[in-house]
Amino acid sequence: MTQLDVRPQVGDTVGGVAEGDVRGKGLGKGSVGLVGSAVIGISTVAPVYCLTSTLGSTAGEVGLQMPAVFLAGFLPMLLVAFAYRELNKAVPDCGTSFTWTVKAFGPRVGWMCGWGLVIATIIVLSNLAGVATSYFWLLAGEITNNPSISALDDDKLVHIATCLTLIAAATAISYRGMTATKGVQYALVGLQLAVLGLFVAMAFQKASAGSFDTGLDFSWQWMNPFAVESMAAFTAGLSLSIFMYWGWDACLATNEETTGSAKTPGRASLIAMVVLVGSYLATGVAAQMAVGSGTSGLGLGNPETSDNVFAALAGPVMGPLLGILLFVAVLASATASLQTTFIPVARTVLAMSTYEALPSSYAKVHPRFKTPGRATAMAGVATGVFYTVMTLVSENVLTDTIFALGLMICFYYSLTAFACAWYFRGELRRSARDLFFKGIFPVLGGLLLATVFLKTLIDMWNPSYGSGSTVLGVGSVFVIGVGLLALGLVIMFVTERRSPAFFRGQVLTKSTPALVVED
């Protein structure tokens, strides 16, 4: 298909107001409303996928304090969400963290912030595809009552081929635009939340009936984060918890395609956050009451099942028939998120290309679908290559890349939070609201995430961190996390030689706050 090269010039309008050096990009305006934006945010996070992937790992790190760690992970995310909301009001640009950080701190810091977002998204897309593939074959085996079909997932070639097929399908749907994406998401998000609610209700019922020997009575002590045995365990658990909330900012990446672009995305992100924390707390408490957090049997901390908790709990908690629904929900969750997670990475690449921080070919928008077609296709190819390579190299790819993902998330979220306070520094004395929502809250959120970033960086040097695998005696999580950030630096220096104008600050300027857009 042919594509239209949309390269608006300085002075184009965003949300009806001229934004100086902020450029329009030809995306389909008014494609998404408040509910649709919130659904995209929830879908990108993929609550059921996150729970089956990290519920057990978090319990293994912090034991009974797992619900407290879920709350602790929510706090910095909420504070950072305020920063995103305020920045989006001033500069509703689909480049989000990249654009805002460039305007606050300059091109190089902004470029690395954009890289952090892009590479974090590639990592999570690969994991989503892997989980969707595993549950596809698991569900097929359950439906046919044929264990040999489920066992096909253990064949690396079959697994990789299926995974690449799912990635290609998700890329194609995202390529066709926000309208196609939104329609699919309503059904998939509704399904996974309904099944999750059923699981929670049945887990509470099993707990009250004392169905499992490892079950526990509820205790408010579970909500005390200070009861975690060590700071290292708390930081590891917090990193996983932060991963479980990651993705809500997809609401902001669609700001140029949302009705009420200055206000709706920020409101949608807060709605998504409330739904997520409620879902996580209810599921965590219910599961812990039903089977406990021990390391044997059905205990959530059992290392043999901790990377896929729902596969172990579906039958015992919900029974053989309803348990299949949980498999369907995990597959729906991973598939839905696999599709919507292309939104932030493609639009960040589109923005970086529009502002000449990446090759101009990625700034092309499809004339019919109004999507960043080439950027979306690039994200699909990068995801497929990354997952294939990591699967062939490491047997522990799922666990180690999730731990490395926490490092990337803390990196670009904290930079964005600090960018908010610096960008609005001239407005902080205007009112108490400006002081808190544009200054104090973002800085606190940034500091919390920066602390987790530094502590995680130190801890992951230890080979025992994550899966325990090593590369030349160094923990593989450290190699993956730091290696990908270092790769970003190399690519940035190469790009700077080819596109000096952006890095000289001549395209997207470092400036004081822009006009607040009123729709």
XYZ file of C-alpha atoms in Angstrom:
519
model
C 0.000 0.000 0.000
C 1.112 3.541 -0.617
C 1.736 5.841 2.315
C 1.457 9.565 2.710
C 4.450 11.445 4.052
C 2.997 13.910 6.529
C 5.634 16.369 7.710
C 3.879 19.389 9.213
C 6.002 22.424 9.815
C 6.639 24.569 12.848
C 3.543 26.501 13.833
C 0.992 23.783 13.034
C -1.818 23.489 15.570
C -2.388 20.819 18.191
C -5.852 20.800 19.750
C -6.679 24.046 17.979
C -3.848 26.081 19.513
C -0.518 26.865 17.914
C 2.207 25.168 19.899
C 5.317 26.768 18.471
C 7.745 23.981 17.643
C 5.264 21.161 18.378
C 4.217 19.510 15.111
C 1.036 17.767 14.024
C 1.626 14.360 12.451
C -1.440 13.508 10.369
C -2.983 11.018 12.806
C -6.761 10.447 12.817
C -8.164 13.084 15.175
C -11.217 12.363 17.334
C -10.979 8.577 16.945
C -11.161 7.785 20.681
C -13.247 9.101 23.602
C -12.800 8.888 27.381
C -14.036 5.296 27.788
C -12.139 4.073 24.735
C -8.946 5.718 25.965
C -9.296 4.165 29.439
C -9.952 0.739 27.865
C -6.782 1.076 25.770
C -4.818 1.925 28.925
C -6.182 -1.099 30.811
C -5.673 -3.354 27.814
C -2.052 -2.289 27.362
C -1.302 -3.101 30.996
C -3.053 -6.498 30.542
C -4.037 -7.169 34.171
C -4.694 -10.915 33.804
C -1.414 -11.461 31.939
C 0.490 -9.417 34.526
C -1.047 -11.354 37.390
C -0.267 -14.799 35.975
C 3.300 -13.698 35.120
C 4.248 -11.885 38.325
C 1.821 -12.789 41.134
C 3.922 -15.808 42.053
C 7.276 -14.097 41.507
C 6.246 -11.199 43.749
C 5.043 -13.593 46.458
C 8.326 -15.461 46.141
C 10.255 -12.238 46.793
C 8.178 -10.663 49.600
C 5.977 -13.472 50.909
C 2.774 -12.430 52.637
C 3.521 -8.749 52.014
C 2.637 -9.173 48.339
C -0.557 -7.017 48.621
C 1.457 -4.290 50.376
C 3.995 -4.277 47.559
C 1.162 -3.932 45.038
C 0.083 -0.789 46.890
C 3.672 0.451 47.138
C 4.089 0.075 43.370
C 0.874 1.991 42.794
C 2.055 5.097 44.690
C 4.918 6.217 42.401
C 2.803 5.361 39.348
C -0.006 7.588 40.605
C 2.416 10.450 41.291
C 3.945 10.071 37.823
C 0.445 9.944 36.305
C -0.124 13.465 37.635
C 3.022 14.580 35.804
C 1.794 13.023 32.564
C -1.587 14.700 32.961
C -0.106 18.155 33.455
C 2.391 17.816 30.613
C -0.313 16.539 28.281
C -2.455 19.593 29.018
C 0.387 21.859 27.957
C 1.803 19.789 25.082
C -0.619 17.120 23.772
C 1.937 15.401 21.559
C 1.958 11.660 20.794
C 5.693 11.593 21.523
C 4.806 11.994 25.235
C 7.924 11.230 27.321
C 10.298 11.878 24.429
C 8.775 15.227 23.437
C 8.299 16.495 26.978
C 11.774 15.497 28.161
C 13.398 17.125 25.121
C 11.585 20.365 25.872
C 12.628 20.221 29.523
C 16.176 18.838 29.429
C 17.308 19.032 25.822
C 17.711 16.608 22.892
C 20.129 14.011 24.268
C 18.313 13.320 27.529
C 15.029 13.354 25.631
C 16.329 10.933 23.000
C 17.436 8.444 25.653
C 14.083 8.808 27.413
C 12.354 7.971 24.131
C 14.700 5.027 23.648
C 13.836 3.750 27.135
C 10.147 3.778 26.249
C 10.704 2.101 22.883
C 12.940 -0.688 24.162
C 10.714 -1.317 27.209
C 7.793 -1.735 24.848
C 9.714 -4.130 22.596
C 10.586 -6.234 25.662
C 7.017 -6.413 26.923
C 5.654 -7.100 23.437
C 7.955 -10.109 23.177
C 6.817 -11.385 26.576
C 3.166 -10.831 25.722
C 3.595 -12.825 22.537
C 5.341 -15.603 24.454
C 2.585 -15.857 27.059
C -0.137 -15.720 24.395
C 1.606 -18.546 22.532
C 1.895 -20.736 25.632
C -1.748 -20.237 26.543
C -2.839 -20.837 22.967
C -1.388 -24.349 23.024
C -2.435 -24.926 26.638
C -6.013 -23.969 25.782
C -5.959 -26.128 22.653
C -4.832 -29.082 24.737
C -7.530 -28.484 27.360
C -10.305 -28.175 24.787
C -9.249 -31.328 22.923
C -8.277 -33.131 26.124
C -5.037 -34.046 24.383
C -1.820 -33.444 26.392
C 0.296 -33.958 23.281
C -1.195 -30.767 21.779
C -0.341 -28.772 24.905
C 3.170 -30.215 24.710
C 3.687 -28.571 21.316
C 4.548 -25.391 23.203
C 7.712 -27.124 24.436
C 8.915 -27.483 20.848
C 10.997 -24.357 20.270
C 10.389 -24.189 16.545
C 6.610 -24.566 16.957
C 6.598 -22.055 19.813
C 8.590 -19.458 17.866
C 6.515 -19.946 14.694
C 3.265 -19.506 16.636
C 4.662 -16.491 18.462
C 5.711 -14.800 15.223
C 2.255 -15.447 13.751
C 0.578 -13.749 16.724
C 2.957 -10.786 16.466
C 2.179 -10.428 12.763
C -1.585 -10.525 13.420
C -1.354 -7.920 16.191
C 0.809 -5.690 13.993
C -1.745 -5.896 11.176
C -4.651 -4.901 13.455
C -2.708 -1.964 14.924
C -1.704 -0.923 11.411
C -5.366 -0.524 10.484
C -5.931 2.265 12.984
C -7.538 3.258 16.251
C -11.096 2.407 15.194
C -10.222 -1.240 14.563
C -8.144 -1.343 17.734
C -10.898 0.132 19.912
C -13.595 -2.298 18.740
C -11.501 -5.374 19.514
C -10.447 -4.005 22.898
C -13.926 -3.493 24.367
C -14.647 -7.212 23.987
C -11.245 -8.479 25.160
C -10.939 -6.171 28.188
C -14.536 -6.893 29.244
C -13.889 -10.634 29.004
C -10.707 -10.642 31.056
C -12.094 -8.425 33.832
C -15.270 -10.533 34.082
C -13.310 -13.804 34.346
C -10.890 -12.237 36.820
C -13.855 -11.192 38.977
C -15.184 -14.769 38.831
C -11.783 -16.141 39.868
C -11.619 -13.751 42.833
C -15.127 -14.703 43.996
C -14.378 -18.426 43.766
C -10.991 -18.023 45.491
C -12.695 -16.278 48.416
C -15.245 -19.095 48.524
C -12.482 -21.734 48.576
C -10.685 -19.802 51.305
C -13.769 -19.572 53.520
C -14.418 -23.296 53.035
C -10.795 -24.170 53.874
C -10.473 -26.165 50.672
C -6.654 -26.117 50.643
C -4.275 -26.962 53.485
C -2.045 -23.995 52.636
C -4.908 -21.457 52.836
C -4.627 -18.515 55.256
C -6.881 -16.184 57.195
C -6.762 -12.570 56.097
C -4.474 -10.263 58.085
C -4.063 -6.496 57.853
C -0.350 -7.154 58.348
C -0.291 -8.154 54.682
C -0.703 -4.457 53.892
C 2.461 -3.455 55.797
C 5.397 -2.968 53.387
C 7.818 -2.517 56.307
C 7.355 -6.181 57.242
C 9.321 -7.326 54.173
C 12.416 -9.165 55.377
C 15.067 -7.209 53.445
C 15.470 -4.121 51.314
C 16.731 -6.267 48.428
C 13.574 -8.398 48.546
C 11.390 -5.298 48.770
C 13.127 -3.658 45.800
C 12.823 -6.809 43.683
C 9.138 -7.111 44.572
C 8.583 -3.414 43.925
C 10.246 -3.689 40.517
C 7.809 -6.457 39.608
C 4.902 -4.442 40.996
C 5.884 -1.423 38.908
C 5.969 -3.669 35.845
C 2.373 -4.701 36.629
C 1.189 -1.099 36.307
C 3.265 -0.254 33.268
C 1.316 0.629 30.131
C -1.315 3.045 31.428
C 0.513 5.837 29.567
C -0.794 4.367 26.291
C -3.784 6.628 27.051
C -1.461 9.596 26.566
C 0.189 8.227 23.405
C -3.196 8.512 21.665
C -3.641 12.173 22.675
C -3.536 13.442 19.089
C -6.303 10.960 18.200
C -8.514 11.552 21.258
C -11.498 13.863 21.566
C -10.522 16.555 24.070
C -6.817 15.886 23.548
C -5.647 18.154 26.375
C -7.790 16.658 29.156
C -9.309 13.309 28.147
C -6.058 11.239 28.068
C -5.073 12.359 31.573
C -8.491 11.490 32.971
C -8.476 8.142 31.190
C -5.078 7.246 32.666
C -6.312 7.883 36.208
C -9.419 5.744 35.591
C -7.213 2.933 34.286
C -4.950 3.164 37.346
C -7.883 2.863 39.776
C -9.264 -0.195 37.936
C -5.829 -1.812 37.973
C -4.999 -1.335 41.635
C -8.450 -2.607 42.624
C -8.050 -5.703 40.442
C -4.560 -6.467 41.731
C -5.404 -6.095 45.405
C -8.582 -8.184 45.142
C -6.807 -10.969 43.226
C -3.704 -10.938 45.419
C -5.650 -11.113 48.676
C -8.085 -13.751 47.385
C -5.327 -15.992 45.993
C -3.228 -15.674 49.141
C -6.189 -16.543 51.353
C -7.020 -19.559 49.173
C -3.581 -21.164 48.712
C -1.075 -19.087 50.708
C 2.313 -17.759 49.576
C 4.416 -20.815 50.362
C 7.011 -22.401 48.101
C 5.435 -25.834 47.787
C 2.232 -27.266 46.354
C -0.243 -24.630 45.210
C 1.533 -21.913 47.213
C 1.999 -18.750 45.164
C 5.751 -18.726 45.827
C 6.361 -22.209 44.428
C 9.214 -21.655 41.922
C 7.862 -24.407 39.654
C 4.607 -22.496 39.037
C 5.414 -18.904 39.994
C 5.996 -17.729 36.415
C 2.490 -18.856 35.388
C 0.271 -18.934 38.471
C -3.110 -19.197 36.776
C -2.075 -22.328 34.886
C -1.630 -23.999 38.290
C -4.664 -22.473 40.039
C -7.286 -22.549 37.273
C -8.452 -26.133 37.865
C -8.164 -26.288 41.671
C -9.919 -22.950 42.250
C -12.456 -22.839 39.418
C -12.893 -26.479 38.432
C -12.125 -28.123 35.072
C -14.836 -26.362 33.030
C -14.668 -22.834 34.463
C -10.886 -23.186 34.679
C -10.786 -23.138 30.895
C -12.295 -19.650 31.089
C -9.220 -18.504 32.989
C -6.992 -19.853 30.220
C -9.157 -17.955 27.729
C -8.858 -14.789 29.851
C -5.050 -14.979 29.966
C -4.929 -15.564 26.214
C -7.353 -12.653 25.668
C -5.348 -10.422 28.013
C -2.011 -11.130 26.344
C -3.505 -10.876 22.855
C -5.314 -7.600 23.605
C -2.213 -6.052 25.132
C -0.035 -7.359 22.302
C -2.217 -5.325 19.962
C -2.516 -2.076 21.961
C 1.093 -2.036 23.120
C 2.054 -1.218 19.547
C 0.328 2.156 20.057
C 2.911 3.894 22.309
C 6.010 2.507 20.585
C 4.768 3.336 17.075
C 3.702 6.855 18.039
C 6.919 7.538 19.932
C 8.932 6.458 16.877
C 6.628 8.601 14.700
C 7.270 11.638 16.902
C 11.020 11.048 17.040
C 11.087 10.799 13.267
C 8.887 13.880 12.814
C 11.302 15.899 14.947
C 14.277 14.477 12.990
C 15.579 12.368 15.872
C 15.172 9.217 13.744
C 15.175 8.630 9.959
C 12.381 10.529 8.190
C 10.884 7.340 6.698
C 9.247 6.524 10.055
C 7.246 9.766 9.920
C 5.018 8.404 7.166
C 1.325 8.102 8.064
C -1.001 5.830 6.107
C -3.437 7.992 4.073
C -6.458 5.773 4.780
C -5.878 4.365 8.257
C -4.174 7.487 9.651
C -1.636 5.377 11.527
C 2.180 5.415 11.615
C 2.320 2.406 9.322
C 6.077 2.058 8.887
C 6.760 2.645 12.600
C 4.160 0.008 13.513
C 5.682 -2.508 11.100
C 9.160 -1.746 12.457
C 7.942 -2.428 16.016
C 6.503 -5.762 14.892
C 9.722 -6.835 13.188
C 11.868 -5.732 16.156
C 9.618 -7.640 18.566
C 9.808 -10.815 16.502
C 13.584 -10.645 16.157
C 14.124 -9.854 19.854
C 11.933 -12.717 21.067
C 13.395 -15.218 18.623
C 16.973 -14.395 19.549
C 16.338 -14.365 23.294
C 14.391 -17.641 23.164
C 17.201 -19.374 21.290
C 19.885 -17.935 23.570
C 18.260 -18.257 27.018
C 15.855 -20.714 28.587
C 14.977 -18.050 31.157
C 14.068 -15.288 28.707
C 10.617 -14.590 30.179
C 11.794 -14.102 33.745
C 14.978 -12.178 32.983
C 13.457 -9.776 30.464
C 10.606 -8.941 32.872
C 13.144 -8.076 35.578
C 15.134 -6.005 33.045
C 11.907 -4.324 31.971
C 11.463 -2.871 35.464
C 14.775 -1.041 35.004
C 13.630 0.522 31.709
C 10.271 1.564 33.138
C 11.845 3.311 36.132
C 14.321 5.003 33.794
C 11.907 6.760 31.456
C 9.068 7.318 33.950
C 11.392 9.042 36.431
C 12.886 11.237 33.696
C 9.383 12.264 32.612
C 8.380 13.064 36.189
C 11.452 15.282 36.699
C 10.803 16.889 33.315
C 7.357 17.955 34.509
C 8.699 19.833 37.528
C 11.448 21.497 35.481
C 9.186 22.362 32.555
C 6.669 24.070 34.854
C 9.239 25.557 37.230
C 8.069 29.078 36.459
C 4.470 28.260 37.429
C 4.965 26.478 40.749
C 4.341 29.595 42.847
C 1.084 30.526 41.125
C -1.144 28.326 43.290
C -1.100 25.415 45.721
C -2.501 23.209 42.959
C 0.369 24.035 40.603
C 2.896 23.485 43.377
C 1.633 20.001 44.202
C 0.501 18.617 40.847
C 3.256 20.141 38.702
C 6.063 20.101 41.249
C 5.913 18.141 44.499
C 3.977 15.060 43.330
C 6.024 14.534 40.134
C 9.333 15.005 41.977
C 8.322 12.524 44.690
C 7.264 10.001 42.049
C 10.493 10.552 40.122
C 12.627 10.140 43.240
C 10.880 6.914 44.217
C 11.363 5.423 40.770
C 14.957 6.680 40.514
C 15.702 5.007 43.847
C 14.244 1.730 42.600
C 16.272 2.117 39.385
C 19.574 2.564 41.244
C 18.879 -0.188 43.796
C 17.816 -2.575 41.028
C 20.939 -1.714 39.030
C 23.108 -2.676 42.014
C 21.154 -5.816 42.893
C 20.967 -7.196 39.356
C 24.767 -7.429 39.157
C 24.409 -10.479 41.421
C 23.948 -13.633 39.295
C 21.220 -14.820 41.673
C 18.976 -11.916 40.638
C 16.121 -12.984 38.377
C 16.437 -16.522 37.033
C 19.984 -16.936 38.328
C 21.544 -17.306 34.880
C 24.829 -15.567 34.103
C 26.876 -14.182 31.231
C 30.616 -14.347 31.931
C 29.872 -14.394 35.656
C 27.530 -11.386 35.552
C 23.792 -11.720 36.116
C 21.941 -12.001 32.795
C 19.349 -9.459 33.959
C 22.131 -6.884 34.346
C 23.501 -7.738 30.918
C 20.079 -7.396 29.288
C 19.093 -4.170 31.085
C 22.359 -2.258 30.927
C 23.237 -3.660 27.523
C 20.041 -2.333 25.977
C 20.568 1.132 27.500
C 24.154 1.137 26.204
C 22.884 0.144 22.772
C 20.638 3.199 22.899
C 23.648 5.436 23.498
C 25.444 3.954 20.497
C 22.419 4.445 18.232
C 21.998 8.002 19.539
C 25.585 8.939 18.646
C 25.180 7.439 15.174
C 21.892 9.320 14.695
C 23.494 12.558 15.857
C 26.006 12.379 13.021
C 23.208 11.922 10.478
C 20.715 14.387 11.963
C 22.666 17.177 13.675
C 19.824 19.741 13.621
C 17.763 17.930 16.253
C 20.726 17.448 18.566
C 21.687 21.119 18.209
C 18.255 22.025 19.587
C 17.083 23.551 16.301
C 13.973 21.387 15.755
C 12.274 20.759 19.087
C 13.456 23.518 21.363
C 14.271 23.493 25.015
C 11.756 26.004 26.317
C 9.645 27.268 29.167
C 6.035 26.042 29.468
C 3.829 26.400 26.407
C 0.233 27.577 26.372
C -2.231 25.243 28.076
C -4.567 23.888 25.399
C -8.286 24.290 26.105
C -10.577 22.127 23.959
